[in-house]
Short mmCIF file of C-alpha atoms in Angstrom, two decimals:
data_model
loop_
_atom_site.label_atom_id
_atom_site.label_comp_id
_atom_site.label_asym_id
_atom_site.label_seq_id
_atom_site.Cartn_x
_atom_site.Cartn_y
_atom_site.Cartn_z
CA MET A 18 70.22 130.47 63.94
CA ASP A 19 70.33 129.86 67.58
CA LEU A 20 68.79 131.94 69.80
CA GLY A 21 71.13 130.97 72.91
CA GLY A 22 71.40 128.71 76.13
CA GLY A 23 72.24 125.86 73.36
CA ALA A 24 75.89 123.83 73.58
CA GLY A 25 76.60 126.69 70.78
CA GLY A 26 75.63 129.79 73.78
CA SER A 27 78.71 132.24 74.15
CA THR A 28 80.61 132.06 77.69
CA THR A 29 81.77 135.08 78.12
CA ASP A 30 77.75 135.79 78.29
CA LEU A 31 78.25 134.79 82.03
CA SER A 32 77.07 137.28 85.08
CA PRO A 33 79.98 138.47 87.48
CA SER A 34 77.90 136.12 90.06
CA SER A 35 78.21 133.33 87.68
CA ALA A 36 82.27 133.99 86.95
CA VAL A 37 82.95 133.95 90.58
CA SER A 38 80.69 130.85 91.07
CA GLN A 39 82.49 129.11 88.96
CA TRP A 40 85.86 130.35 89.86
CA THR A 41 84.85 128.91 93.50
CA HIS A 42 83.56 125.43 92.19
CA THR A 43 86.62 125.14 90.30
CA VAL A 44 89.00 125.99 93.19
CA SER A 45 87.12 123.86 95.24
CA ARG A 46 87.66 120.61 93.32
CA ARG A 47 91.45 121.35 92.67
CA TYR A 48 91.19 121.74 96.14
CA GLN A 49 89.38 118.36 97.00
CA TYR A 50 91.72 116.84 94.25
CA LEU A 51 94.78 117.56 96.41
CA LEU A 52 93.13 116.80 99.81
CA ASP A 53 92.42 113.33 97.73
CA LYS A 54 96.14 113.17 96.35
CA SER A 55 97.52 113.89 100.11
CA THR A 56 95.10 111.43 101.73
CA PRO A 57 98.21 107.97 101.81
CA HIS A 58 101.12 109.84 102.64
CA VAL A 59 100.88 110.72 106.14
CA LEU A 60 104.18 110.90 107.23
CA ARG A 61 104.32 113.77 104.49
CA ARG A 62 101.21 115.96 105.57
CA TRP A 63 101.90 115.85 109.51
CA ILE A 64 105.36 117.01 108.38
CA GLY A 65 103.48 120.07 106.59
CA PHE A 66 101.58 120.24 109.86
CA ALA A 67 104.88 120.57 111.78
CA LEU A 68 106.18 123.35 109.15
CA ILE A 69 102.82 125.13 109.50
CA ALA A 70 102.49 124.87 113.59
CA LEU A 71 106.06 126.54 114.11
CA LEU A 72 106.16 128.94 111.79
CA TYR A 73 103.12 129.90 113.60
CA ALA A 74 104.98 129.76 116.63
CA LEU A 75 107.49 132.08 114.89
CA ARG A 76 105.07 134.52 114.02
CA VAL A 77 103.90 135.12 117.44
CA TYR A 78 107.16 134.39 119.14
CA LEU A 79 108.64 137.68 116.82
CA VAL A 80 105.37 140.55 117.67
CA HIS A 81 105.26 139.43 121.34
CA GLY A 82 101.21 139.06 121.21
CA TYR A 83 98.17 137.46 120.10
CA TYR A 84 97.87 134.96 122.58
CA ILE A 85 94.45 135.11 123.07
CA VAL A 86 94.18 133.69 119.25
CA THR A 87 96.82 131.31 120.93
CA TYR A 88 94.31 130.16 123.20
CA GLY A 89 91.26 129.85 121.54
CA LEU A 90 93.59 127.81 118.96
CA GLY A 91 95.04 125.71 122.26
CA ILE A 92 91.44 124.88 123.02
CA TYR A 93 90.04 123.99 119.72
CA ILE A 94 93.51 121.58 119.28
CA LEU A 95 92.13 120.05 122.26
CA GLN A 96 89.00 119.26 121.47
CA LEU A 97 89.93 117.38 117.92
CA PHE A 98 92.48 115.50 120.31
CA ILE A 99 89.47 114.43 122.48
CA LEU A 100 87.64 114.11 119.36
CA PHE A 101 90.34 112.08 118.51
CA LEU A 102 90.96 109.84 121.36
CA SER A 103 87.19 108.71 121.34
CA PRO A 104 85.17 106.28 119.82
CA GLN A 105 82.71 106.57 116.94
CA VAL A 106 80.23 105.21 119.46
CA ASP A 107 80.18 106.36 123.17
CA PRO A 108 80.09 102.97 124.92
CA GLU A 109 78.19 105.17 127.61
CA ILE A 110 75.17 105.47 125.72
CA GLN A 111 75.59 102.67 123.15
CA ASP A 112 72.31 100.39 123.25
CA GLY A 113 74.52 98.07 120.67
CA PRO A 114 77.28 96.28 120.04
CA THR A 115 79.80 97.66 122.05
CA LEU A 116 83.85 97.71 122.39
CA PRO A 117 85.49 94.04 123.28
CA THR A 118 86.22 93.51 126.63
CA ARG A 119 88.08 89.32 126.88
CA GLY A 120 90.26 87.69 124.60
CA SER A 121 87.03 85.70 123.61
CA ASP A 122 84.97 88.73 122.27
CA GLU A 123 84.50 89.20 118.88
CA PHE A 124 87.66 91.21 117.60
CA ARG A 125 85.95 94.99 116.24
CA PRO A 126 88.43 97.49 115.36
CA PHE A 127 88.43 100.86 117.18
CA VAL A 128 86.44 102.60 115.01
CA ARG A 129 87.58 106.80 116.21
CA ARG A 130 84.90 109.47 116.45
CA LEU A 131 87.68 111.97 114.28
CA PRO A 132 89.16 109.81 111.74
CA GLU A 133 92.86 110.95 111.20
CA PHE A 134 92.28 112.72 108.46
CA LYS A 135 89.97 114.80 109.16
CA PHE A 136 91.70 115.34 111.70
CA TRP A 137 94.57 116.41 110.62
CA HIS A 138 92.82 118.67 107.63
CA SER A 139 91.27 120.71 110.71
CA ILE A 140 93.68 120.96 112.94
CA THR A 141 95.80 122.88 110.16
CA LYS A 142 93.41 125.07 108.93
CA GLY A 143 92.97 125.47 112.72
CA PHE A 144 96.31 126.95 112.28
CA CYS A 145 95.61 128.74 108.65
CA PHE A 146 92.76 130.46 109.75
CA ALA A 147 95.12 131.78 113.42
CA PHE A 148 97.64 133.08 111.70
CA VAL A 149 96.16 135.55 109.41
CA LEU A 150 94.08 136.92 112.38
CA THR A 151 97.81 137.56 113.83
CA PHE A 152 98.03 140.02 110.87
CA PHE A 153 95.05 142.18 112.22
CA SER A 154 95.65 144.22 115.30
CA ALA A 155 91.85 144.01 116.59
CA PHE A 156 92.26 140.58 117.65
CA ASP A 157 95.51 141.16 119.81
CA VAL A 158 94.17 142.04 122.93
CA PRO A 159 96.84 142.70 125.62
CA VAL A 160 96.96 140.21 128.60
CA PHE A 161 98.62 138.46 130.86
CA TRP A 162 99.96 134.47 128.65
CA PRO A 163 100.68 133.30 132.44
CA ILE A 164 97.51 132.83 133.56
CA LEU A 165 96.20 131.44 129.69
CA LEU A 166 98.72 128.54 129.76
CA PHE A 167 97.93 128.29 133.67
CA TYR A 168 94.40 127.54 132.76
CA TRP A 169 94.88 125.80 129.11
CA ILE A 170 97.47 123.69 131.07
CA VAL A 171 94.54 123.18 133.62
CA LEU A 172 92.07 122.69 131.42
CA PHE A 173 93.92 120.09 129.18
CA VAL A 174 94.98 118.13 132.31
CA SER A 175 91.57 117.34 133.52
CA THR A 176 90.34 116.89 130.21
CA MET A 177 92.74 114.02 128.88
CA LYS A 178 92.22 112.58 133.26
CA ARG A 179 88.24 112.21 132.17
CA GLN A 180 89.50 110.33 128.63
CA ILE A 181 92.03 108.52 130.25
CA MET A 182 89.31 107.31 133.04
CA HIS A 183 87.23 106.50 130.11
CA MET A 184 89.25 104.09 128.28
CA VAL A 185 90.34 102.36 131.53
CA LYS A 186 86.36 101.86 132.32
CA TYR A 187 85.36 100.58 128.56
CA LYS A 188 88.70 98.76 128.05
CA TYR A 189 90.12 100.44 124.61
CA VAL A 190 92.90 102.01 123.94
CA PRO A 191 92.89 104.54 120.64
CA PHE A 192 96.60 103.45 119.10
CA SER A 193 96.80 100.41 117.60
CA ILE A 194 100.63 100.40 118.42
CA GLY A 195 101.73 97.42 120.63
CA LYS A 196 97.93 95.41 119.04
CA GLN A 197 97.83 92.27 118.07
CA ARG A 198 97.27 92.28 114.20
CA TYR A 199 94.83 89.21 112.80
CA THR A 200 96.43 87.48 110.34
CA GLY A 201 94.23 84.75 109.81
CA LYS A 202 94.32 80.25 109.80
CA LYS A 203 97.31 79.14 108.18
CA VAL A 204 96.15 77.03 105.83
CA ALA A 205 98.06 73.44 105.51
CA SER A 206 99.78 72.94 101.96
CA THR A 207 99.44 69.72 99.87
CA ASP A 208 102.79 68.86 100.67
CA ASP A 209 102.61 68.87 104.33
CA LYS A 210 99.16 66.13 103.54
CA ASP A 211 101.64 63.65 101.89
CA ILE A 212 103.83 63.98 104.01
CA ALA A 213 101.12 63.27 106.86
CA ILE A 214 99.22 59.90 104.99
CA ALA A 215 102.95 58.81 103.97
#
């Protein structure tokens, strides 16, 4: 006689809270699986993001509102972008090894504070959240949007100026475009050695 709890127990005995917990766990695992599968598809991910951003911009344009939500989203994007451009360990406060500053220094790849995948994931979630907020009139605060745009541009210019000065001071470039790639030493083949001996 089985008194419950074992392998023969029924799954219909679940309480509502444990059923919800199990459902959220299943959804969470499926979401993580899809994220893991999308990791190598950089171009496709960014195209998907561009479509979401276009959808959000179209929504804001058509309803002529939610400028405060858009301003908050712009601040969030700026913060993520600065983290994306920054090295993982700030050279100003670091005690250990620093970024290479001369050609003879040991090669160390640039490691971002916010990796590309997390940057993409965070910015996509931000746009999705802002898009959902545009369906609630409580977030449609009347505001003169050109002033918000001006504030954001001033903030962007001053923040990027500071970031570029930091890059110049510590001599790092956060992008790999145009950088030399280490290919290793060319190993001489045995045919080359035979020719040199003869």
